[in-house]
Every structure is written in structure tokens, then in C-alpha cells.
XYZ file of C-alpha atoms in Angstrom:
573
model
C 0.000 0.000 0.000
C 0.963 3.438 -0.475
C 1.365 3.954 3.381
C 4.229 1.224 3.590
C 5.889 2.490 0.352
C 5.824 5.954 1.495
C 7.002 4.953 4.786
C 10.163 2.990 3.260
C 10.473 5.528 0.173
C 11.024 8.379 3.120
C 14.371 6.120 3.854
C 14.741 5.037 0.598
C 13.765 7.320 -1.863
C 13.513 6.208 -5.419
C 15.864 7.153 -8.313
C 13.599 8.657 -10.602
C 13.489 12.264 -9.716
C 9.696 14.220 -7.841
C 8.339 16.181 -10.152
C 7.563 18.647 -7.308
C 9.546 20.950 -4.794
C 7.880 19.114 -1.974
C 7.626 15.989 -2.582
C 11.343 16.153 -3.098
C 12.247 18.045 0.161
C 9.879 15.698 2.046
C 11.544 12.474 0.497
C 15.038 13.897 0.984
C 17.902 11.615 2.317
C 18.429 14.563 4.779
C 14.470 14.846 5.795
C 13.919 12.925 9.040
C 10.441 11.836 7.979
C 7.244 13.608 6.349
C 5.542 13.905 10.116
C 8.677 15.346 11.621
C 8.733 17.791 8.445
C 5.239 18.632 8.461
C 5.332 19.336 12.306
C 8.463 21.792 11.718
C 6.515 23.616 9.226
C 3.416 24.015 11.090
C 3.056 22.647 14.485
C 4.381 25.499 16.700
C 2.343 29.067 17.760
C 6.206 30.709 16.917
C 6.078 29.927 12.977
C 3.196 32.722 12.727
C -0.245 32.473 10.481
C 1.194 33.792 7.998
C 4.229 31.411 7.306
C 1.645 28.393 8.333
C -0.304 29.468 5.456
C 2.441 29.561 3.019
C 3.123 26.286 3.908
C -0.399 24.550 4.276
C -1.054 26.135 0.588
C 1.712 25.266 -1.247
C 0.619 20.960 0.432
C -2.336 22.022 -0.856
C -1.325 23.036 -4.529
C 1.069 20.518 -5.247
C -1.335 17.642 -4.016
C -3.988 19.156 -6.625
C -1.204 19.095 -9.565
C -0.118 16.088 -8.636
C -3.940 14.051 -8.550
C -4.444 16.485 -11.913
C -1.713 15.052 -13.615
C -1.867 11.335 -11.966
C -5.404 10.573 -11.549
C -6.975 11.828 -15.014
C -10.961 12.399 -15.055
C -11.444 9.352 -17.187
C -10.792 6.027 -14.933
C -7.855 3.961 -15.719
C -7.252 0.345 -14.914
C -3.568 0.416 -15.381
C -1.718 0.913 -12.383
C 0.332 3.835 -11.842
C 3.744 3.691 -11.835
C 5.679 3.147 -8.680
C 7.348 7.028 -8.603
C 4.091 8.625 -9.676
C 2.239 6.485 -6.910
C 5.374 7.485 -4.428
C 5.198 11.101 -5.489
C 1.096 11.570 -4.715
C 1.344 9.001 -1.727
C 3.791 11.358 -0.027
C 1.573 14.657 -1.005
C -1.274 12.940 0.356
C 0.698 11.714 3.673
C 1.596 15.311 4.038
C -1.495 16.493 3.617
C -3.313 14.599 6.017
C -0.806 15.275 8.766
C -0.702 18.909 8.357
C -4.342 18.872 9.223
C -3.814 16.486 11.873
C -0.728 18.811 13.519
C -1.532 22.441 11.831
C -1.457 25.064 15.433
C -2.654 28.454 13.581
C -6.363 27.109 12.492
C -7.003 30.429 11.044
C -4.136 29.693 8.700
C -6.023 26.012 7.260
C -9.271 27.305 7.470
C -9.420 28.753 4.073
C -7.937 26.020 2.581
C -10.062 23.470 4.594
C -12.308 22.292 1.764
C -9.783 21.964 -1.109
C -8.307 19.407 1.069
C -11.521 17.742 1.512
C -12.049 17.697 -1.717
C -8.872 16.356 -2.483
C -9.397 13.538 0.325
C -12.836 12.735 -1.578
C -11.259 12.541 -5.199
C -8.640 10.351 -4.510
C -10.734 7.837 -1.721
C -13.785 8.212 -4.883
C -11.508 7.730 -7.398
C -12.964 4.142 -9.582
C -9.839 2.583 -10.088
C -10.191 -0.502 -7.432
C -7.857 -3.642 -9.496
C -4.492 -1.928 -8.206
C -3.196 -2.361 -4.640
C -1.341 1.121 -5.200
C -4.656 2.326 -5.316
C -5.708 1.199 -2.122
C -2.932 2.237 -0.491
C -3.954 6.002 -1.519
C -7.003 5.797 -0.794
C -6.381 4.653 2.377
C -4.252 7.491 3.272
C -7.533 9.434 2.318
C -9.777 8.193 4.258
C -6.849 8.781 7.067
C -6.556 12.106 5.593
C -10.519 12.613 5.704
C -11.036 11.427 9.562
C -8.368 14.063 10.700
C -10.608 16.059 9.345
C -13.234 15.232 11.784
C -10.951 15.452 14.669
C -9.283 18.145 14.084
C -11.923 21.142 12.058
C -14.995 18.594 12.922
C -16.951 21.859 13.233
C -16.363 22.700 10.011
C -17.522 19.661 8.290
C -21.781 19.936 8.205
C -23.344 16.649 9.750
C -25.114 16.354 5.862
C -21.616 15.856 4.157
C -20.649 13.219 7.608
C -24.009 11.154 6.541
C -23.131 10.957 2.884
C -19.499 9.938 3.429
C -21.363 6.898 5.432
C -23.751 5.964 2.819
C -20.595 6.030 0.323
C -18.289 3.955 2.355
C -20.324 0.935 4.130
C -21.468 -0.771 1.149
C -18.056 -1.473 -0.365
C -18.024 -4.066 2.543
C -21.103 -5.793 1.593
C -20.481 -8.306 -1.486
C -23.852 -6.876 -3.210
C -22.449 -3.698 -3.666
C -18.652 -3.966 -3.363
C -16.555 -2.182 -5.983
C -14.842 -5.714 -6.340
C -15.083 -8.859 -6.819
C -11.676 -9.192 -4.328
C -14.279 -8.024 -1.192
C -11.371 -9.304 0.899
C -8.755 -6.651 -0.809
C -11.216 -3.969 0.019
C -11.912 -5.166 3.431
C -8.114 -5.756 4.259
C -7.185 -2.060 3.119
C -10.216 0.384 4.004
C -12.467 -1.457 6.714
C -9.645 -0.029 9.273
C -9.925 3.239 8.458
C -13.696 3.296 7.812
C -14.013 2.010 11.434
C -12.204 4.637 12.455
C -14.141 7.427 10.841
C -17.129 6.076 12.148
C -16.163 5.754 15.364
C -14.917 9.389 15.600
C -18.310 10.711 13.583
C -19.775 9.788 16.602
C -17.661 11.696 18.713
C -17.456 15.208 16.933
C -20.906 14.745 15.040
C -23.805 13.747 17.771
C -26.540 15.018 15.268
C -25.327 11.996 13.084
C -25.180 9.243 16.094
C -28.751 8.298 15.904
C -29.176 8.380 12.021
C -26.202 5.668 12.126
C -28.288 3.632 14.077
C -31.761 4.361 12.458
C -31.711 6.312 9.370
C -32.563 4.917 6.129
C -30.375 5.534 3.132
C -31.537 5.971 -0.377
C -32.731 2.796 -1.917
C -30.776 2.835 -4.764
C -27.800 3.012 -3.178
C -27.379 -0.560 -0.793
C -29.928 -3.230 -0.616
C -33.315 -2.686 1.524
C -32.177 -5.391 4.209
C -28.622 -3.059 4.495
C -29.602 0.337 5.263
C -27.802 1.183 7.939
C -23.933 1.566 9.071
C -24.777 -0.672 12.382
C -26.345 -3.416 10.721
C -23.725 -3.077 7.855
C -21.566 -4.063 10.311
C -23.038 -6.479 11.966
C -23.127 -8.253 9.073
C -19.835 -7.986 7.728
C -18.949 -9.269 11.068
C -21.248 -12.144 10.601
C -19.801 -13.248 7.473
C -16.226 -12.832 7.870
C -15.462 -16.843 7.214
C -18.552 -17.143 5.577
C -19.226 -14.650 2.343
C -15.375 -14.035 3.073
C -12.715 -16.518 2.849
C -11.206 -16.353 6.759
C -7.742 -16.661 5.769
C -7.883 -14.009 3.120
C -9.040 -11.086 5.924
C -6.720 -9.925 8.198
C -6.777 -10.708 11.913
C -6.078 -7.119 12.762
C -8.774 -5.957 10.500
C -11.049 -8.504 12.515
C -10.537 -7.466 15.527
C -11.088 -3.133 14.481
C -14.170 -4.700 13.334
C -15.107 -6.251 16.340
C -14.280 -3.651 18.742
C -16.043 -0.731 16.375
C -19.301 -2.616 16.859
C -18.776 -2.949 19.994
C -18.458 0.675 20.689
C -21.366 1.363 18.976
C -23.516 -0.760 20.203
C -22.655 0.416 23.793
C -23.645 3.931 21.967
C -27.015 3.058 20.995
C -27.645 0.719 23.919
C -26.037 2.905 26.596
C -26.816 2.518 30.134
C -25.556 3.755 33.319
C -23.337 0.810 35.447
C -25.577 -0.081 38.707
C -24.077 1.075 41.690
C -24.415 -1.319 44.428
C -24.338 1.302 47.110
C -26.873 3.319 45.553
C -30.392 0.710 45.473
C -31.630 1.937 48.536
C -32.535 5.454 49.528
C -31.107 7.391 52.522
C -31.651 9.918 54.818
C -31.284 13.799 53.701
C -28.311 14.103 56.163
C -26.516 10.928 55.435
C -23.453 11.888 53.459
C -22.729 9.321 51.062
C -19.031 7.310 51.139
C -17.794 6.179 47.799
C -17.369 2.308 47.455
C -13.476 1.181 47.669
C -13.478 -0.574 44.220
C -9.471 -1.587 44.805
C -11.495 -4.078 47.817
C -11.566 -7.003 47.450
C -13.119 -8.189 51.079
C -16.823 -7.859 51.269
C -18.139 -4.705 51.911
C -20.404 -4.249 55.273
C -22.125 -1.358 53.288
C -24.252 -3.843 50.478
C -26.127 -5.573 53.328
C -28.365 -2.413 53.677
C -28.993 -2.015 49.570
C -29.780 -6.389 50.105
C -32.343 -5.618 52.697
C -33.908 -2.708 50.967
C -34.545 -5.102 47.758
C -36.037 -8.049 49.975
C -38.234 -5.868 52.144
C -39.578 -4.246 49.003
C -40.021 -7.429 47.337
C -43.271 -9.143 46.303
C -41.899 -12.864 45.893
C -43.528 -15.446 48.441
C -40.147 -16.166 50.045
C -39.000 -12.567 50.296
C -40.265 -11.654 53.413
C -39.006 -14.899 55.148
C -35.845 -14.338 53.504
C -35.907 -10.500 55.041
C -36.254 -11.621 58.329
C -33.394 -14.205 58.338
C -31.105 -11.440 56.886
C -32.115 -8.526 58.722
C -31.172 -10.679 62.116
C -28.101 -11.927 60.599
C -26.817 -8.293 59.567
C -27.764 -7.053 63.190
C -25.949 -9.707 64.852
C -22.965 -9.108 62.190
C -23.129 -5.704 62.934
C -23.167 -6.210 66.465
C -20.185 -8.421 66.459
C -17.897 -5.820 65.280
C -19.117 -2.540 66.361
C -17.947 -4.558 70.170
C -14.337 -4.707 68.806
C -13.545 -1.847 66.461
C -10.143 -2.025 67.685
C -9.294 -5.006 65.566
C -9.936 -3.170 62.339
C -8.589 -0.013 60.497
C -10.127 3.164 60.871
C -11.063 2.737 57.447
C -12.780 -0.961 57.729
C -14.372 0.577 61.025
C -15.718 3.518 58.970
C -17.411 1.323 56.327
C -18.956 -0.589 59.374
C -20.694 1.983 60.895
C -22.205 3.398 57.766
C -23.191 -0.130 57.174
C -25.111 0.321 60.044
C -26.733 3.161 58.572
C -27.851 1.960 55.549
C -29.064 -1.310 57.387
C -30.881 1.098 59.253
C -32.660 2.998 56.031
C -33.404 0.099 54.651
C -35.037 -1.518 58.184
C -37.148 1.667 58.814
C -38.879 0.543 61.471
C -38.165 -2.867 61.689
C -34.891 -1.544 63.484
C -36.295 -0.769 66.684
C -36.080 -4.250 68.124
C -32.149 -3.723 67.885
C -31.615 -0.544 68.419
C -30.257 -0.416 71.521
C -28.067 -3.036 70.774
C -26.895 -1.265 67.436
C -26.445 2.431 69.114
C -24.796 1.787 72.892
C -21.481 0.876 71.785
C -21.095 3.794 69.166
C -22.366 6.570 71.953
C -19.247 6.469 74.486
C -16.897 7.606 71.673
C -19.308 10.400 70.364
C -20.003 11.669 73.690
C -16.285 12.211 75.703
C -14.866 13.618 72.355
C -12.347 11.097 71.359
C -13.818 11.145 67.557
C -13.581 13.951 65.187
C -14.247 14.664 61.784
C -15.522 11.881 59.656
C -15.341 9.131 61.999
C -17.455 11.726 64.535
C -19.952 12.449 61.416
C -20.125 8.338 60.486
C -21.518 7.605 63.665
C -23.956 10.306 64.612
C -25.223 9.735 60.851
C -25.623 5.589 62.423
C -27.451 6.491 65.512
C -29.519 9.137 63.907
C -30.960 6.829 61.229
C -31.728 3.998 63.840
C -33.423 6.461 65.668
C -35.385 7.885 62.649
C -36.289 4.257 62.023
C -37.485 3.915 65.649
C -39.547 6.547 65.335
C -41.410 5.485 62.638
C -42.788 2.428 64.567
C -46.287 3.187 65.919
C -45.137 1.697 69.331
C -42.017 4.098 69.539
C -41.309 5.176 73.315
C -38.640 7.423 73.916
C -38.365 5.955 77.625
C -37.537 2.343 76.111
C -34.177 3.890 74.404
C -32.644 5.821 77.358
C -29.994 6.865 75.025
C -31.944 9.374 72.731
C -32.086 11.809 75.716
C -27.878 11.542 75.332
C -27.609 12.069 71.827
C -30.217 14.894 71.366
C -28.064 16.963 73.929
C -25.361 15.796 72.296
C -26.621 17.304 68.707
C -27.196 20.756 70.589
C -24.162 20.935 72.067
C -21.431 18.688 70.348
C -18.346 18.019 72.450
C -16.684 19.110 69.296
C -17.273 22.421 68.079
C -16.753 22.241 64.715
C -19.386 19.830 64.250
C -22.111 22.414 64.677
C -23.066 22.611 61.647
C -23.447 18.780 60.864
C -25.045 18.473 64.317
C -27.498 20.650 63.511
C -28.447 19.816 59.924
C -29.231 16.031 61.069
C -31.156 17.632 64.421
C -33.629 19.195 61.168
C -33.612 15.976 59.741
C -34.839 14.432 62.217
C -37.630 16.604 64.090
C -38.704 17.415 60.042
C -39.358 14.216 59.372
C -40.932 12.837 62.479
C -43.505 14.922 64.620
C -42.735 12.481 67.587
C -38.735 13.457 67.174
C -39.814 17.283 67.316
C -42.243 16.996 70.346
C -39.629 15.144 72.326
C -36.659 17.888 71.196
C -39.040 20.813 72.410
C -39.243 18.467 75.921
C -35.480 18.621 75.869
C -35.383 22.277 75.183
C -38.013 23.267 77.686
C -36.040 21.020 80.556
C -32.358 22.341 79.387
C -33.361 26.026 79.090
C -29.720 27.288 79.487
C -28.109 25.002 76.830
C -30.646 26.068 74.623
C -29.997 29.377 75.369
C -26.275 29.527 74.662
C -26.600 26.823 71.915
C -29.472 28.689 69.661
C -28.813 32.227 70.979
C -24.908 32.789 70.234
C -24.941 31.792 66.631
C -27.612 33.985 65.386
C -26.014 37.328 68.278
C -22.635 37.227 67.176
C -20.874 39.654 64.481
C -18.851 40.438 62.599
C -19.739 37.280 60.760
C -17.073 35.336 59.051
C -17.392 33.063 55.884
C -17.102 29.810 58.241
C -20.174 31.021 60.122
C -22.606 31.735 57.661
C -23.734 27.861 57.292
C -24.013 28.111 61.066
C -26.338 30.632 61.339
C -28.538 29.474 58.210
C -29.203 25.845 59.824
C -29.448 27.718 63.357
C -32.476 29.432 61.840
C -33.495 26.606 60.237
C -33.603 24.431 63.527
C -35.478 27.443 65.053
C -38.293 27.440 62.735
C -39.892 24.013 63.600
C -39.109 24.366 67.308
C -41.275 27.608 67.008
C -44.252 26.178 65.508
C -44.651 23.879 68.963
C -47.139 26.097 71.263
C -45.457 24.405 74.661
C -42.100 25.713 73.510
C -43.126 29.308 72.402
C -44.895 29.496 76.035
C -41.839 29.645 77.724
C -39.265 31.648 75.629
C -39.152 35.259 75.275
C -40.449 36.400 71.932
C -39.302 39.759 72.201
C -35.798 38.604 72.422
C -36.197 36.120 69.642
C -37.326 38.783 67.192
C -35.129 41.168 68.309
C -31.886 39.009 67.922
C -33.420 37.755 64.677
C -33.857 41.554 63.239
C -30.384 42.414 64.337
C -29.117 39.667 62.371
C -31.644 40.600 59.521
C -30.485 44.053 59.551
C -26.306 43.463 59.143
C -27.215 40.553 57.240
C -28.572 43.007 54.526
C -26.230 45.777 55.065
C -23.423 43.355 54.430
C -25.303 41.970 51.117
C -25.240 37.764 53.225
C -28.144 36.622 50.564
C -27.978 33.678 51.895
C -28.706 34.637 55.205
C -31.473 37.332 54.085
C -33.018 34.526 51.950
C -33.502 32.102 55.168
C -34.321 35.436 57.451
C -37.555 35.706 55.382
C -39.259 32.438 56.016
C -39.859 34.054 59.789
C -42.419 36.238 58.435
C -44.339 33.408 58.012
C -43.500 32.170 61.562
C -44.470 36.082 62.544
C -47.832 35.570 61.005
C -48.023 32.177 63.089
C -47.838 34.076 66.189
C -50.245 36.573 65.576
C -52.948 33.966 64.746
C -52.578 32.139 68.200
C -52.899 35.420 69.959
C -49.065 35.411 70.566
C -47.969 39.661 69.528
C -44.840 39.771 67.566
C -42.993 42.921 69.255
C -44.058 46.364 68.171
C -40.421 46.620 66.190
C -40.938 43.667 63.673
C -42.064 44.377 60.594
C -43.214 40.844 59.241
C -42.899 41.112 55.823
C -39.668 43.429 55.448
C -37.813 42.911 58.385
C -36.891 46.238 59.163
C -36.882 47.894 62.370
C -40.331 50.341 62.656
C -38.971 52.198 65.991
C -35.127 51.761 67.252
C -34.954 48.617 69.765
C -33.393 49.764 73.347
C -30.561 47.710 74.713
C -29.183 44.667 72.495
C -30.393 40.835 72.719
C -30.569 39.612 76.474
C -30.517 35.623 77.460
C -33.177 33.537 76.833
């Protein structure tokens, strides 16, 4: 083929003397190849446009001259002798890699569609009995897909479709140009998989029409109408239609892969995750599955539970049970003796507690206790920080949720939920506020029995409430780190409020009056965020004034701004 010959001619180059200027520099005993050449001429920002474009013009002009004087407009058979092939091979070569490696785009641009054309004449061209043929057109079809890759937004999908419909069939023995279908498959199937493959890619508007369009009758058989099943069945009959031997094993296996690719394309689908089947609490932040494992993985009991407990199959809710105790007890087993594992392998424990947990619901009450005591002592004399801290109050707050949700729920039968609330008000650690806080939400959002029993807490720990709720929303200046504090402060606030026990025995005044404070630097400074929360109190304003409960003469419900000046600053709860 014209590929190898140029390849060897670049080392070699033959005795009879290029025609052009070059062609001959390009095949020069000196030259250190027709890429390295090219990629001197072109491939640097420091050559400048308007050298580039001397350059990618004159490939340009001596390609046409050379097709012009080698490739005449009526057909021959002959084949072309070995210099003339050398000479247009090399043109060609060059031309395709100055595409592939031109830097100053403004510089091809012009020029872009001469070169597709010339791509087109020579791949077109019906001379098909001479391998030096072949070998040129391959380099155009080469030439044609660096096209695509490189100025793909030049090329309109329209001209992308029609170089399909013009290439496929040559593989199919109905329409082939041949009676050698091997030859043709063994020199351009390659290449054609290749400018399929990257259609895809820079063309998307073309993807589906691969799959589904119908070309023009005329041109392929009705059964063969589109590049996928083209494929398909070229791949079928390799050994069949196609004598095995006479198709290369390389060009079997581009074949193979191709379709592959786009099948996966037309059938594409999203991997399952098997941490992902079940769903979670709002607060539970997800950990991402150690892949490079390869010992089981506590986490997947949860996501096996959540599909047998939703099941409909006879044996699925024996099989639930069985596995539900069996996971506890697992659980159980090593929660008791963390210190035998990593902190890693103890981290993926407890949130497999968590999902087992969500995916329980209720059914976890029974083991609660057993499930929550040995995480507590850790949480609660501050020997845990950071994400082994977060791990397990995101555990014990999902068994709890889960407890809640059983109609038999009593807070006296777990006598650790009185711990852990406190300990969500008032973490041992301080920078755990925030978290603290946003699964406190959670949990008195999504169960009225959760919320009842904080308010209980609140109205018998008056001065932890106090300092807890209080400080975050008095303090300025404010910095960047405590802007989520204040927003989920105000957040937790909001359903605590709505409880008539609780709002009996705070101070409104003060609670309005820290709250407009806040609402008033909040806007001075420009804190959106904070302004944006701020204004869901009106509605907790208007709350008041329906139960008879007077928001203070300064509060202006619905703009927040002060009406007369407030005397003194926020006092204690």
C-alpha cells in the first residue's frame, strides 16, 4: 500500500526524480520523515499564520497538480507507476498530517475544503484492481477522519451522513466495488471504522441516524440500510461470504471492537451502583465504594435488605427476616471490637449500620439499643472527630429515625436518645455544629414524635438552649465559616417555634429582636444567603399573631426592618 511504500520511500527514496519541490524536500535523504517535516513547518504558535499558510497552501497546490496530472478524469485500470504512486502518496501523507498537527487554524481554514475535496477525489476515485490504489485511498480516508478530529466543526453533519452511505457498502459483497471483497476489506475497513467511530464523537446530530436512518434505496440493498447493521453483518460473514484466511486478523478485531463501541452507543446505560439501590436519609453523606477491595463490603447488606423488604416474591419476606437478624448480629459483632480493624474498615462498618438502618425503617427498633450503645461512648467524651465523629452520629440518627417510625415508639424504652439529642445541641466538638445541627432538622422534620420530644429537651435544658441557639444567630462580625451556622441555626429554630409548649416559655421579644439584628447586618453586608432564610420568619411572625401570641411592636413581618429603634441589644433567653 501506499502507506508502507511511502514509509520505506522516506528512507529510501527512489531514483527517478519528484516532479515537485515538496515531494522532493519531504523524500530527501536529509528529511527525518514527512511527520517530523510537516510538524516543523506548522506545528508550533512561533512559525506565525502567515508562514503556516504559506506552507499549508503550497501541500495544498502541489497535491492538486499532482492528482491532476496522476489521476486523469477518465478512470484507468492500469496501475500507476511506482514514482508517480510514491510522489502523490507522499503529497497525500503530508497532507493529512498537516491537518492532523496544523497550530494556527485560522491559517487552514481557508484552505479546509480543497483538502476535503482532495481527500474525496482520490478515496472516490474508480480505479479498485491496483493495490497502489488502495494504499492512496487509504491514506484518504486517514486524511478525511483528521478532518473530523481536528476542524470537525467545520464539516456539516449532511456531508458526515453521505461519506457513510458512500463507504459501508463497499463491505457488503452486493455492492462492493470488487469482486476481491477481501482486498477492500483488508485495506479500508480499518480506516472506515475509524471514521465512524470518531463521527460519533465530533458529530452527535449523526449518532442516531447511524443507528436508524434509512439511506436511499438505490444506493445498498433494503435489508442493508444502515452503518450498524452493515456491520453487523460484515462481522457475521467474515469466514462465511469471506474466505477467513484471506481477511486480516487485525482488521477482525477493528471490526469487532467498532461494533462494539457502537452498540454500547445506541444501547447505553448507566453501570448499577451497588451502594446506591436503597434510599437514605437527607443528612446521610454518602461514602464512595473502595473498588481496589476485594473483602466484602459491610455497606451492600443495607442495599440487600432494601430489595427483599420491598419485594413481592412469596419467600421474600421470610428471607428478610433471616437477613435482617443476621446483619444485626454481624453488625453487632464488630461494632464490640472496632479495635481489631482499620479506621477505614471501622468507617465502612458503621455506615453499614446506617444503611441497614434505612433500609429496616422501622423494623430496626427491636435492635436498636443493641446497634447504638457501643457507638455513643466515643461520640459523647470527644475522642472522635471529623468523619469518623460524622459516620456515627449519621448511624445512631438513622436507627433512631427508624425507631420513630414504629407506631409503638417510646422514647423511655431507648434511654440513650435523651444523650444524643443533647449531644446534637451541644457537640463536644465544636466544629461539628453545623453537621449536628443539619441532622437535628432531619430528624424533628421528618418525624412529629422526634420534634415533640426535642421541644421536651429544650423546655427542661433552658440554658443550653440558650447559649446553643442564641450565640450563633447574636454574634458579628460574621465570618465566611459562620454563615452555614447561622442558616441551619435558623433553620432548627423554625420548627421548634411552631410547637405552642415551647413558644410558652421563651421570650419572643428577644427572639425577634436578635433575629432583626441579624436581619439588619445581614442586609447591610449583602449575606443573601442569610437574608433569603431570614424571610421564612415572616411566616412564623404571622403564626404568632394567629394564636394570639404579639410579635414585638419593632418587627415588621414582611420586610424585616426595624419600625422604631430597639433599646438595649439581645438579652438571654
Amino acid at each position: 500500500m501506499a502507506t508502507t511504500a511511502t514509509s520505506s520511500e522516506s528512507k529510501n527514496p527512489p531514483q527517478a526524480p519528484m516532479h515537485r519541490d515538496l515531494a522532493r524536500a519531504l523524500l530527501d535523504p536529509e528529511s527525518s520523515g514527512i511527520a517530523a517535516y510537516v510538524q516543523e513547518c506548522v506545528h508550533s504558535t512561533s512559525i506565525g499564520v502567515d508562514a503556516t499558510f504559506v506552507f499549508v497552501l503550497q501541500v495544498i497546490e502541489e497535491l492538486d497538480d499532482a492528482m491532476n496530472e496522476f489521476l486523469p478524469s477518465t478512470p484507468t485500470h492500469q496501475p500507476l507507476l511506482h514514482e508517480n504512486e510514491v510522489e502523490l502518496g507522499t503529497l497525500l501523507s503530508a497532507a493529512s498530517l498537516t491537518v492532523r498537527y496544523v497550530t494556527e487554524r485560522q491559517a487552514m481554514t481557508p484552505l479546509l475544503q480543497r483538502y476535503r475535496n482532495a481527500f474525496a477525489k482520490v478515496l472516490q476515485y474508480p480505479s479498485w484492481e491496483s493495490s497502489g490504489y488502495f494504499g492512496l485511498k487509504v491514506v484518504a480516508l486517514m486524511g478525511t477522519t483528521r478532518v473530523l478530529e481536528s476542524f470537525g466543526e467545520n464539516v456539516p453533519a449532511t456531508d458526515v451522513l453521505e461519506q457513510l452511505r458512500w463507504l459501508f457498502p463497499l463491505f457488503q459483497s452486493e455492492t462492493s466495488p470488487t469482486a476481491d471483497l477481501s482486498k477492500v476489506m483488508n485495506a479500508l475497513l480499518r480506516p472506515a471504522c475509524e471514521y465512524v467511530a470518531v463521527a460519533m464523537q465530533t458529530h452527535p446530530a449523526v449518532r442516531e441516524a447511524i443507528f436508524t436512518e434509512l439511506t436511499p434505496v438505490n444506493v445498498i440493498l433494503s435489508l442493508k440500510k444502515k452503518v450498524l447493521p452493515q456491520l453487523l453483518d460484515v462481522l457475521s460473514k467474515v469466514g462465511a461470504d469471506v474466505n477467513e484466511s484471506a481477511v486480516a486478523e487485525p482488521v477482525k478485531v477493528e471490526l469487532a471492537t467498532t461494533v462494539a463501541v457502537m452498540l454500547e452507543a445506541k444501547f447505553a446505560h448507566v453501570p448499577l451502583n451497588s451502594f446506591a439501590l436503597l434510599s437514605l436519609p437527607g443528612f446521610v453523606e454518602e461514602m464512595e465504594a473502595d473498588e481496589t477491595k476485594v473483602a466484602p463490603d459491610p455497606r451492600v447488606y443495607g442495599d440487600v435488605l432494601a430489595v427483599l423488604r420491598a419485594s413481592t416474591h412469596p419467600d421474600a419476606s421470610k428471607e428478610y427476616n433471616t437477613s435482617r437478624q443476621l446483619a444485626i448480629v454481624t453488625m453487632s459483632e464488630a461494632i464490640n471490637q472496632f479495635t481489631r480493624y482499620s479506621k477505614s474498615t471501622a468507617n465502612r462498618i458503621v455506615s453499614g449500620i446506617t444503611r441497614i438502618a434505612a433500609a429496616c425503617r422501622q423494623d430496626i427498633q427491636p435492635s436498636a439499643n443493641e446497634l447504638v450503645l457501643p457507638l455513643l461512648p466515643a461520640m459523647l467524651d470527644g475522642s472522635q472527630w471529623g468523619k469518623f465523629l460524622r459516620l456515627r452520629t449519621e448511624a445512631v440518627a438513622t436507627v433512631l429515625l427508624g425507631c420513630a417510625e414504629s407506631e409503638d415508639f417510646r422514647v423511655e424504652d431507648h434511654e440513650w436518645i435523651s444523650d444524643f439529642i443533647g449531644f446534637l445541641l451541644d457537640p463536644i466538638v465544636s466544629s461539628e455544629n453545623v453537621h449536628s445541627f443539619m441532622i437535628l432538622c432531619g430528624l424533628i422534620r421528618a418525624e412529629r414524635k422526634l420534634l415533640l420530644h426535642v421541644v421536651s429537651f429544650c423546655m427542661a435544658h433552658p440554658r443550653t438552649v440558650t447559649q446553643t441557639l442564641h450565640e450563633p444567630l447574636s454574634r458579628w462580625p460574621l465570618y465566611e465559616e459562620d454563615v452555614e451556622l447561622v442558616i441551619i441555626t435558623l433553620e432548627l429554630l423554625q420548627p421548634l417555634l411552631s410547637v405552642d409548649t415551647l413558644r410558652a416559655t421563651v421570650d419572643v421579644d428577644v427572639i425577634y429582636a436578635t433575629v432583626l439584628q441579624l436581619s439588619e447586618n445581614a442586609t447591610a453586608e449583602g449575606l443573601e444567603p442569610i437574608s433569603k432564610e431570614l424571610s421564612k420568619f415572616a411566616e412564623v411572625g404571622n403564626s404568632f399573631e394567629l394564636l394570639g401570641i404579639s410579635a414585638p411592636v419593632q418587627f415588621h413581618q414582611h420586610t424585616f426592618q426595624y419600625k422604631l429603634p430597639i433599646e438595649g441589644g439581645p438579652k438571654d433567653w
